[in-house]
């Protein structure tokens, strides 16, 4: 039986528990994980009990090879149809764009020596049909999306893991690091990650990776040697209701241009996340600062990202939330100082799935509301007001791409109206409908932009 989702990250949090301990698994009630949750967190060892093998695909997804070895298999087929009016607010010479995106994936997950050694390989085929404005995240043909080896060591207090190879990563509520599910190509990294997970809830990750650089042909993706990403991310339970994450990231980028400066960039991001739940209240507050240099210019930037909510005691599980985000911009291009915040590898879908807003030179404030009139359906709506943090800077889109001619325009970027519906149609099939209308303000109107609208329908079948 599938219960309604209060928040998009609930499946990830629940499934992550399966990676460290073999306890009562949420996968026993609903399997596989829903879209968004990474496949490598799935743990089907409960299927060693024949009485629990009640799903028609259980015989495919789990194979016991010996007393100390097992193999898990899975696949996904996702088709996404999008219709855009005034893509990029009409500032890139196109009035409308409609297209179909295909993503086909299959993976094999081999565990040996009682999970002391693990190999995970995932291949995919991604295609874009009829798309006029091409993005590197649209199509990769045939590629290896993930291929890593885990070396695990269990001890009385928890587990230590070293992961080497091509892998997905996400930390906290994915404000700064995500695997980015909604674009056709999820985000992967090449490198090494060491994880310590203790049974009392404390966690620490250390990593050194390069993001993947996608090519236009098959089997040509590789490490982006112009970018290095490394850091630490830790979690500390403070009380029964309060938790804290602490993080420090380093991002090296060769030959970058930003805020009127150019050269090699060394950017450090450090901060904390306070999160928790008390009765009907929940909260997640991220605070981050950035330093370093871009060429000969110094970097001084900051960001705040928060989501707080109250879930009412009602069968529909209505949740009223408030989003409040802000990130610094640059006040004087070319003055030897860079004030524009770089959100690194963020999950931008909280602003709508049209890829029009990111956490750079921005202030975003507004309410959200979600409810589930049926057990398998969730509706979520939101109205977000958007401003520049610095009028002198521009309007930034995902990937830190500045919208043309928006530097020095008005401060009000616009109002976002978004609505999302998720229907868990069957244990394997999920349907998502995303709608967004962007009522632009002076920041975009003065650059020649117009209101933009977006509708996306996704059908995902997972084995």
Short mmCIF file of C-alpha atoms in Angstrom, two decimals:
data_model
loop_
_atom_site.label_atom_id
_atom_site.label_comp_id
_atom_site.label_asym_id
_atom_site.label_seq_id
_atom_site.Cartn_x
_atom_site.Cartn_y
_atom_site.Cartn_z
CA UNK A 1 0.00 0.00 0.00
CA UNK A 2 1.40 3.41 -0.98
CA UNK A 3 0.86 6.33 1.32
CA UNK A 4 0.69 9.94 0.08
CA UNK A 5 3.92 11.94 0.07
CA UNK A 6 4.16 15.04 2.20
CA UNK A 7 7.46 16.10 0.73
CA UNK A 8 9.43 15.19 -2.36
CA UNK A 9 12.40 13.89 -0.38
CA UNK A 10 10.52 11.43 1.82
CA UNK A 11 11.23 8.44 -0.48
CA UNK A 12 14.94 9.26 -0.50
CA UNK A 13 15.13 9.54 3.27
CA UNK A 14 13.26 6.28 3.80
CA UNK A 15 15.19 4.34 1.21
CA UNK A 16 18.53 5.60 2.45
CA UNK A 17 17.88 3.74 5.69
CA UNK A 18 18.01 0.51 3.74
CA UNK A 19 21.62 1.07 2.71
CA UNK A 20 23.00 0.78 6.23
CA UNK A 21 20.76 -1.66 8.06
CA UNK A 22 18.55 -4.54 7.12
CA UNK A 23 15.46 -3.65 9.10
CA UNK A 24 11.80 -3.40 8.18
CA UNK A 25 12.11 -1.86 4.71
CA UNK A 26 9.61 0.54 3.13
CA UNK A 27 10.20 -1.47 -0.04
CA UNK A 28 8.25 -4.32 1.55
CA UNK A 29 5.09 -2.20 1.23
CA UNK A 30 5.76 -0.45 -2.09
CA UNK A 31 8.50 -1.32 -4.54
CA UNK A 32 10.49 -0.12 -6.33
CA UNK A 33 11.23 3.41 -5.11
CA UNK A 34 9.32 6.19 -6.81
CA UNK A 35 10.94 8.51 -9.40
CA UNK A 36 13.52 10.76 -7.82
CA UNK A 37 14.87 8.19 -5.37
CA UNK A 38 18.20 6.77 -6.64
CA UNK A 39 18.20 3.09 -7.52
CA UNK A 40 21.42 2.31 -5.66
CA UNK A 41 19.74 2.73 -2.25
CA UNK A 42 17.33 -0.16 -2.85
CA UNK A 43 17.82 -3.20 -0.61
CA UNK A 44 15.75 -6.30 -1.39
CA UNK A 45 17.28 -8.78 1.04
CA UNK A 46 13.91 -9.16 2.71
CA UNK A 47 12.97 -11.26 -0.34
CA UNK A 48 15.07 -14.05 1.15
CA UNK A 49 11.79 -14.81 2.92
CA UNK A 50 9.60 -16.42 0.21
CA UNK A 51 6.47 -15.22 2.00
CA UNK A 52 7.41 -11.60 1.25
CA UNK A 53 7.83 -12.13 -2.51
CA UNK A 54 4.36 -10.93 -3.40
CA UNK A 55 5.18 -8.57 -6.28
CA UNK A 56 5.11 -9.97 -9.86
CA UNK A 57 8.62 -8.60 -10.54
CA UNK A 58 10.30 -9.86 -7.37
CA UNK A 59 11.76 -12.83 -9.22
CA UNK A 60 13.48 -10.42 -11.61
CA UNK A 61 14.74 -7.80 -9.18
CA UNK A 62 16.40 -10.07 -6.58
CA UNK A 63 18.61 -13.16 -6.98
CA UNK A 64 20.31 -14.92 -4.06
CA UNK A 65 23.60 -16.32 -5.48
CA UNK A 66 25.03 -17.85 -2.31
CA UNK A 67 24.90 -17.40 1.44
CA UNK A 68 27.12 -14.31 1.12
CA UNK A 69 26.24 -12.97 -2.35
CA UNK A 70 23.20 -11.59 -4.13
CA UNK A 71 22.31 -9.70 -7.31
CA UNK A 72 19.67 -6.98 -7.77
CA UNK A 73 18.37 -5.89 -11.18
CA UNK A 74 16.14 -3.02 -12.20
CA UNK A 75 15.06 -0.81 -15.07
CA UNK A 76 13.18 2.40 -15.83
CA UNK A 77 11.36 3.81 -18.83
CA UNK A 78 10.42 7.49 -18.64
CA UNK A 79 8.75 9.64 -21.28
CA UNK A 80 8.28 13.36 -20.77
CA UNK A 81 6.22 15.66 -23.01
CA UNK A 82 6.75 19.42 -22.59
CA UNK A 83 4.99 22.44 -24.06
CA UNK A 84 6.54 25.89 -23.54
CA UNK A 85 5.24 29.29 -24.50
CA UNK A 86 7.96 31.97 -24.69
CA UNK A 87 10.83 29.72 -23.59
CA UNK A 88 13.47 31.78 -21.78
CA UNK A 89 10.89 34.60 -21.81
CA UNK A 90 11.25 34.88 -25.59
CA UNK A 91 14.78 36.28 -25.26
CA UNK A 92 16.38 33.52 -27.32
CA UNK A 93 14.40 34.09 -30.50
CA UNK A 94 11.73 31.42 -30.07
CA UNK A 95 8.03 31.86 -29.29
CA UNK A 96 7.19 28.26 -28.44
CA UNK A 97 8.75 24.82 -28.13
CA UNK A 98 7.13 21.40 -27.72
CA UNK A 99 8.98 18.11 -27.62
CA UNK A 100 9.25 14.60 -26.23
CA UNK A 101 12.11 13.32 -24.05
CA UNK A 102 12.94 9.63 -23.61
CA UNK A 103 14.99 8.08 -20.81
CA UNK A 104 15.57 4.31 -20.65
CA UNK A 105 17.72 2.87 -17.87
CA UNK A 106 18.82 -0.55 -16.65
CA UNK A 107 21.08 -1.47 -13.75
CA UNK A 108 22.79 -4.42 -12.09
CA UNK A 109 23.78 -4.34 -8.42
CA UNK A 110 26.10 -7.16 -7.26
CA UNK A 111 26.90 -7.70 -3.56
CA UNK A 112 29.70 -10.09 -2.51
CA UNK A 113 31.19 -11.34 0.78
CA UNK A 114 28.15 -10.32 2.85
CA UNK A 115 28.18 -6.86 1.25
CA UNK A 116 31.85 -6.19 1.98
CA UNK A 117 32.26 -5.63 -1.77
CA UNK A 118 29.63 -4.20 -4.09
CA UNK A 119 29.52 -3.26 -7.78
CA UNK A 120 26.76 -1.11 -9.26
CA UNK A 121 26.43 -0.41 -13.01
CA UNK A 122 23.66 1.60 -14.67
CA UNK A 123 23.35 2.20 -18.41
CA UNK A 124 20.86 4.44 -20.15
CA UNK A 125 19.55 5.71 -23.46
CA UNK A 126 18.34 9.33 -23.59
CA UNK A 127 16.81 11.01 -26.62
CA UNK A 128 15.08 14.30 -27.42
CA UNK A 129 12.48 14.45 -30.21
CA UNK A 130 11.34 17.73 -31.75
CA UNK A 131 13.22 20.05 -29.38
CA UNK A 132 14.16 23.41 -30.89
CA UNK A 133 16.28 24.81 -28.05
CA UNK A 134 18.83 22.11 -27.28
CA UNK A 135 20.38 21.67 -23.83
CA UNK A 136 23.31 19.38 -22.91
CA UNK A 137 20.95 17.78 -20.36
CA UNK A 138 18.48 16.67 -23.05
CA UNK A 139 20.21 13.86 -24.89
CA UNK A 140 23.20 11.58 -24.39
CA UNK A 141 22.27 8.60 -26.59
CA UNK A 142 23.73 5.41 -25.04
CA UNK A 143 25.86 6.02 -21.96
CA UNK A 144 27.06 4.62 -18.66
CA UNK A 145 25.25 6.75 -16.09
CA UNK A 146 26.80 5.08 -13.03
CA UNK A 147 29.55 2.52 -12.49
CA UNK A 148 31.06 2.32 -9.03
CA UNK A 149 32.57 -0.11 -6.53
CA UNK A 150 31.81 0.04 -2.80
CA UNK A 151 34.16 -1.27 -0.14
CA UNK A 152 32.09 -1.67 3.04
CA UNK A 153 33.17 -2.30 6.58
CA UNK A 154 30.58 -2.94 9.29
CA UNK A 155 31.42 -2.46 12.95
CA UNK A 156 29.47 -2.25 16.19
CA UNK A 157 28.65 1.46 15.86
CA UNK A 158 27.76 1.55 12.15
CA UNK A 159 29.26 1.26 8.68
CA UNK A 160 32.15 2.78 6.74
CA UNK A 161 32.01 2.84 2.93
CA UNK A 162 34.51 3.88 0.26
CA UNK A 163 32.89 4.39 -3.14
CA UNK A 164 35.06 4.68 -6.26
CA UNK A 165 33.85 5.42 -9.79
CA UNK A 166 30.96 7.15 -11.56
CA UNK A 167 28.22 7.94 -9.07
CA UNK A 168 25.29 10.16 -8.12
CA UNK A 169 25.47 12.35 -5.02
CA UNK A 170 22.96 14.34 -2.99
CA UNK A 171 23.28 15.98 0.42
CA UNK A 172 20.67 17.35 2.83
CA UNK A 173 17.62 18.69 1.04
CA UNK A 174 19.65 19.03 -2.18
CA UNK A 175 19.93 22.83 -2.14
CA UNK A 176 23.61 22.67 -3.18
CA UNK A 177 24.23 19.10 -4.36
CA UNK A 178 21.69 16.91 -6.15
CA UNK A 179 21.36 14.16 -8.73
CA UNK A 180 18.82 16.36 -10.56
CA UNK A 181 16.05 13.98 -11.61
CA UNK A 182 13.75 16.09 -13.78
CA UNK A 183 16.13 16.97 -16.65
CA UNK A 184 16.51 14.06 -19.03
CA UNK A 185 20.09 13.44 -17.87
CA UNK A 186 20.59 13.01 -14.14
CA UNK A 187 23.79 14.49 -12.73
CA UNK A 188 26.72 12.13 -12.14
CA UNK A 189 30.26 12.59 -10.89
CA UNK A 190 33.53 10.67 -11.42
CA UNK A 191 35.68 10.23 -8.33
CA UNK A 192 35.81 8.88 -4.79
CA UNK A 193 33.52 9.27 -1.78
CA UNK A 194 34.04 8.01 1.76
CA UNK A 195 31.00 7.69 4.06
CA UNK A 196 30.70 7.02 7.76
CA UNK A 197 27.17 6.20 8.97
CA UNK A 198 26.69 5.59 12.68
CA UNK A 199 23.65 3.96 14.23
CA UNK A 200 23.00 6.99 16.45
CA UNK A 201 22.29 9.12 13.36
CA UNK A 202 25.66 10.81 12.96
CA UNK A 203 27.03 10.82 9.42
CA UNK A 204 30.09 12.14 7.64
CA UNK A 205 30.90 12.18 3.92
CA UNK A 206 34.17 13.20 2.29
CA UNK A 207 34.48 13.33 -1.49
CA UNK A 208 36.68 14.42 -4.38
CA UNK A 209 35.00 14.25 -7.80
CA UNK A 210 34.60 15.83 -11.22
CA UNK A 211 31.15 16.36 -12.77
CA UNK A 212 30.34 14.44 -15.90
CA UNK A 213 30.72 16.21 -19.24
CA UNK A 214 28.08 14.96 -21.67
CA UNK A 215 28.71 14.42 -25.36
CA UNK A 216 26.28 14.24 -28.26
CA UNK A 217 27.19 10.69 -29.36
CA UNK A 218 27.02 7.32 -27.64
CA UNK A 219 29.61 6.26 -25.06
CA UNK A 220 31.44 9.61 -25.16
CA UNK A 221 30.63 11.04 -21.72
CA UNK A 222 33.65 11.65 -19.51
CA UNK A 223 35.00 13.64 -16.59
CA UNK A 224 34.92 17.41 -16.97
CA UNK A 225 38.61 18.08 -16.41
CA UNK A 226 37.99 21.83 -16.16
CA UNK A 227 36.04 21.40 -12.89
CA UNK A 228 37.06 19.85 -9.56
CA UNK A 229 34.58 19.45 -6.70
CA UNK A 230 35.51 18.24 -3.23
CA UNK A 231 34.31 18.63 0.32
CA UNK A 232 32.86 17.38 3.60
CA UNK A 233 29.23 16.95 4.67
CA UNK A 234 28.24 15.87 8.18
CA UNK A 235 25.00 15.32 10.09
CA UNK A 236 24.56 15.67 13.87
CA UNK A 237 21.32 14.85 15.70
CA UNK A 238 21.03 17.54 18.39
CA UNK A 239 17.77 16.70 20.18
CA UNK A 240 14.68 14.60 19.54
CA UNK A 241 13.40 17.29 17.14
CA UNK A 242 16.48 19.28 16.03
CA UNK A 243 19.22 18.13 13.64
CA UNK A 244 22.20 19.94 12.17
CA UNK A 245 24.21 19.46 8.99
CA UNK A 246 27.64 21.07 8.59
CA UNK A 247 29.35 21.31 5.21
CA UNK A 248 32.42 22.69 3.47
CA UNK A 249 32.85 22.45 -0.30
CA UNK A 250 35.57 23.46 -2.72
CA UNK A 251 34.91 24.10 -6.42
CA UNK A 252 37.75 24.76 -8.87
CA UNK A 253 36.78 25.95 -12.35
CA UNK A 254 39.22 26.72 -15.14
CA UNK A 255 38.82 29.88 -17.20
CA UNK A 256 35.52 31.25 -15.89
CA UNK A 257 33.80 34.61 -16.51
CA UNK A 258 31.43 36.11 -13.92
CA UNK A 259 30.56 39.57 -12.57
CA UNK A 260 32.91 41.31 -14.98
CA UNK A 261 35.88 39.17 -13.91
CA UNK A 262 37.63 36.33 -15.73
CA UNK A 263 40.22 33.66 -14.98
CA UNK A 264 40.58 30.45 -13.02
CA UNK A 265 38.21 30.29 -10.06
CA UNK A 266 38.68 28.75 -6.63
CA UNK A 267 35.38 28.98 -4.71
CA UNK A 268 34.82 27.72 -1.16
CA UNK A 269 31.31 27.16 0.22
CA UNK A 270 30.74 26.60 3.92
CA UNK A 271 27.61 26.55 6.02
CA UNK A 272 24.99 24.68 7.96
CA UNK A 273 21.50 23.24 7.68
CA UNK A 274 19.12 23.16 10.63
CA UNK A 275 16.18 20.83 10.17
CA UNK A 276 13.66 18.82 12.10
CA UNK A 277 10.06 18.11 12.95
CA UNK A 278 7.95 18.77 16.03
CA UNK A 279 4.42 17.39 15.98
CA UNK A 280 2.78 19.08 12.94
CA UNK A 281 5.66 21.50 12.26
CA UNK A 282 8.63 20.77 9.99
CA UNK A 283 11.53 22.95 8.89
CA UNK A 284 14.74 22.93 6.85
CA UNK A 285 16.95 26.04 6.89
CA UNK A 286 20.21 26.30 4.93
CA UNK A 287 22.76 29.08 5.48
CA UNK A 288 25.91 29.31 3.38
CA UNK A 289 28.81 31.67 2.74
CA UNK A 290 31.35 31.66 -0.08
CA UNK A 291 34.92 32.89 -0.38
CA UNK A 292 37.88 32.41 -2.68
CA UNK A 293 39.01 34.14 -5.84
CA UNK A 294 38.19 34.43 -9.54
CA UNK A 295 41.33 35.45 -11.38
CA UNK A 296 42.60 38.36 -9.31
CA UNK A 297 39.19 39.19 -7.81
CA UNK A 298 38.08 38.09 -4.35
CA UNK A 299 34.78 36.23 -3.80
CA UNK A 300 32.39 37.21 -1.02
CA UNK A 301 28.90 35.74 -1.40
CA UNK A 302 26.11 34.27 0.74
CA UNK A 303 22.80 32.41 0.50
CA UNK A 304 19.83 31.36 2.63
CA UNK A 305 17.34 28.69 1.58
CA UNK A 306 14.43 27.66 3.79
CA UNK A 307 11.26 25.61 3.67
CA UNK A 308 8.98 25.50 6.73
CA UNK A 309 5.55 23.95 6.99
CA UNK A 310 2.59 22.83 9.07
CA UNK A 311 0.70 19.61 8.31
CA UNK A 312 -2.91 19.67 9.47
CA UNK A 313 -4.57 16.74 11.22
CA UNK A 314 -6.86 15.74 8.37
CA UNK A 315 -7.19 12.59 6.21
CA UNK A 316 -5.98 14.61 3.19
CA UNK A 317 -2.72 15.47 5.00
CA UNK A 318 -2.77 19.13 3.91
CA UNK A 319 0.54 20.92 4.39
CA UNK A 320 0.85 24.71 4.32
CA UNK A 321 4.43 25.75 3.69
CA UNK A 322 6.49 28.90 3.34
CA UNK A 323 9.54 29.15 1.09
CA UNK A 324 12.05 31.95 1.71
CA UNK A 325 15.29 31.94 -0.28
CA UNK A 326 17.89 34.63 -0.92
CA UNK A 327 21.33 34.69 -2.54
CA UNK A 328 23.72 37.55 -3.04
CA UNK A 329 24.44 39.31 -6.30
CA UNK A 330 27.29 41.52 -7.48
CA UNK A 331 27.07 45.27 -6.89
CA UNK A 332 29.74 46.56 -9.29
CA UNK A 333 31.00 44.35 -12.15
CA UNK A 334 34.75 44.47 -12.71
CA UNK A 335 35.62 46.10 -9.37
CA UNK A 336 37.89 43.27 -8.20
CA UNK A 337 35.17 41.70 -6.04
CA UNK A 338 32.68 38.96 -6.96
CA UNK A 339 29.46 39.01 -4.96
CA UNK A 340 27.31 36.62 -7.04
CA UNK A 341 26.53 33.39 -5.20
CA UNK A 342 27.08 30.13 -7.09
CA UNK A 343 24.61 27.41 -5.95
CA UNK A 344 26.98 24.67 -7.23
CA UNK A 345 24.80 21.69 -8.28
CA UNK A 346 21.32 22.61 -6.98
CA UNK A 347 17.83 21.13 -7.22
CA UNK A 348 16.00 23.99 -8.92
CA UNK A 349 12.64 22.24 -9.21
CA UNK A 350 11.36 23.91 -6.04
CA UNK A 351 10.80 27.00 -8.25
CA UNK A 352 9.02 24.99 -10.96
CA UNK A 353 10.33 22.57 -13.56
CA UNK A 354 10.81 25.04 -16.41
CA UNK A 355 14.49 25.73 -15.53
CA UNK A 356 14.05 29.50 -15.25
CA UNK A 357 15.24 30.27 -11.71
CA UNK A 358 18.28 29.39 -9.61
CA UNK A 359 19.77 30.49 -6.28
CA UNK A 360 21.94 33.36 -7.61
CA UNK A 361 21.29 37.11 -7.14
CA UNK A 362 17.75 36.33 -6.11
CA UNK A 363 15.14 36.70 -3.39
CA UNK A 364 12.24 34.21 -3.53
CA UNK A 365 9.36 34.28 -1.06
CA UNK A 366 5.96 32.64 -1.14
CA UNK A 367 3.52 30.04 0.22
CA UNK A 368 3.04 26.46 -0.90
CA UNK A 369 0.12 24.13 -0.24
CA UNK A 370 -0.17 20.38 -0.76
CA UNK A 371 -2.87 17.81 -0.08
CA UNK A 372 -3.84 14.22 -0.92
CA UNK A 373 -7.59 13.69 -1.47
CA UNK A 374 -6.77 10.05 -2.34
CA UNK A 375 -4.06 7.83 -0.97
CA UNK A 376 -2.16 7.69 -4.26
CA UNK A 377 -2.57 11.30 -5.46
CA UNK A 378 -0.76 14.40 -4.25
CA UNK A 379 -1.48 17.98 -5.37
CA UNK A 380 0.97 20.80 -4.61
CA UNK A 381 0.65 24.46 -5.54
CA UNK A 382 2.75 27.52 -4.88
CA UNK A 383 2.95 31.25 -5.57
CA UNK A 384 6.45 32.72 -5.39
CA UNK A 385 7.53 36.34 -5.71
CA UNK A 386 10.99 36.79 -7.21
CA UNK A 387 13.33 39.78 -7.03
CA UNK A 388 16.99 40.45 -7.75
CA UNK A 389 19.05 40.74 -4.61
CA UNK A 390 21.23 43.31 -6.41
CA UNK A 391 19.64 45.41 -9.11
CA UNK A 392 23.06 46.02 -10.71
CA UNK A 393 23.50 42.27 -11.37
CA UNK A 394 21.53 40.13 -13.82
CA UNK A 395 18.90 37.39 -13.71
CA UNK A 396 20.51 33.95 -13.54
CA UNK A 397 19.20 30.65 -14.81
CA UNK A 398 20.30 27.09 -13.92
CA UNK A 399 23.92 26.57 -14.85
CA UNK A 400 24.73 30.18 -13.85
CA UNK A 401 23.70 31.43 -17.29
CA UNK A 402 22.73 35.11 -17.16
CA UNK A 403 19.59 36.05 -19.06
CA UNK A 404 20.56 38.42 -21.86
CA UNK A 405 20.37 42.17 -21.18
CA UNK A 406 19.11 41.81 -17.59
CA UNK A 407 22.11 43.39 -15.90
CA UNK A 408 21.06 46.74 -14.44
CA UNK A 409 17.34 46.33 -15.26
CA UNK A 410 14.58 46.63 -12.64
CA UNK A 411 14.63 44.61 -9.44
CA UNK A 412 11.31 42.73 -9.67
CA UNK A 413 11.86 39.55 -11.69
CA UNK A 414 8.26 38.36 -11.55
CA UNK A 415 5.68 36.08 -9.95
CA UNK A 416 5.77 32.30 -10.33
CA UNK A 417 2.52 30.34 -10.24
CA UNK A 418 3.21 26.61 -10.16
CA UNK A 419 1.14 23.45 -9.67
CA UNK A 420 2.25 19.83 -9.48
CA UNK A 421 0.28 16.60 -9.39
CA UNK A 422 1.70 13.14 -8.72
CA UNK A 423 -0.41 10.02 -9.21
CA UNK A 424 0.96 6.68 -8.05
CA UNK A 425 -1.08 4.87 -10.69
CA UNK A 426 0.31 1.38 -9.98
CA UNK A 427 3.18 0.04 -7.86
CA UNK A 428 5.40 0.53 -10.92
CA UNK A 429 3.84 3.46 -12.81
CA UNK A 430 4.00 7.09 -11.68
CA UNK A 431 2.42 10.02 -13.56
CA UNK A 432 3.56 13.61 -12.89
CA UNK A 433 1.93 16.77 -14.22
CA UNK A 434 3.81 20.07 -13.76
CA UNK A 435 2.42 23.47 -14.72
CA UNK A 436 4.02 26.88 -14.35
CA UNK A 437 3.18 30.44 -15.32
CA UNK A 438 5.82 33.15 -14.94
CA UNK A 439 4.33 36.65 -14.80
CA UNK A 440 7.45 38.70 -15.48
CA UNK A 441 8.39 41.95 -13.78
CA UNK A 442 10.53 44.93 -14.70
CA UNK A 443 13.83 43.00 -14.56
CA UNK A 444 12.79 40.95 -17.58
CA UNK A 445 10.40 43.37 -19.29
CA UNK A 446 13.13 46.00 -19.59
CA UNK A 447 15.30 43.36 -21.30
CA UNK A 448 12.53 42.71 -23.85
CA UNK A 449 11.18 39.54 -22.23
CA UNK A 450 7.57 38.40 -21.92
CA UNK A 451 5.47 36.15 -19.70
CA UNK A 452 6.29 32.46 -20.02
CA UNK A 453 4.23 29.31 -19.44
CA UNK A 454 5.16 25.64 -19.18
CA UNK A 455 3.31 22.30 -19.04
CA UNK A 456 5.05 18.96 -18.56
CA UNK A 457 3.62 15.44 -18.37
CA UNK A 458 5.92 12.61 -17.25
CA UNK A 459 5.16 8.90 -17.22
CA UNK A 460 7.70 6.72 -15.38
CA UNK A 461 7.60 2.93 -15.28
CA UNK A 462 10.07 1.31 -12.86
CA UNK A 463 10.94 -2.35 -12.35
#
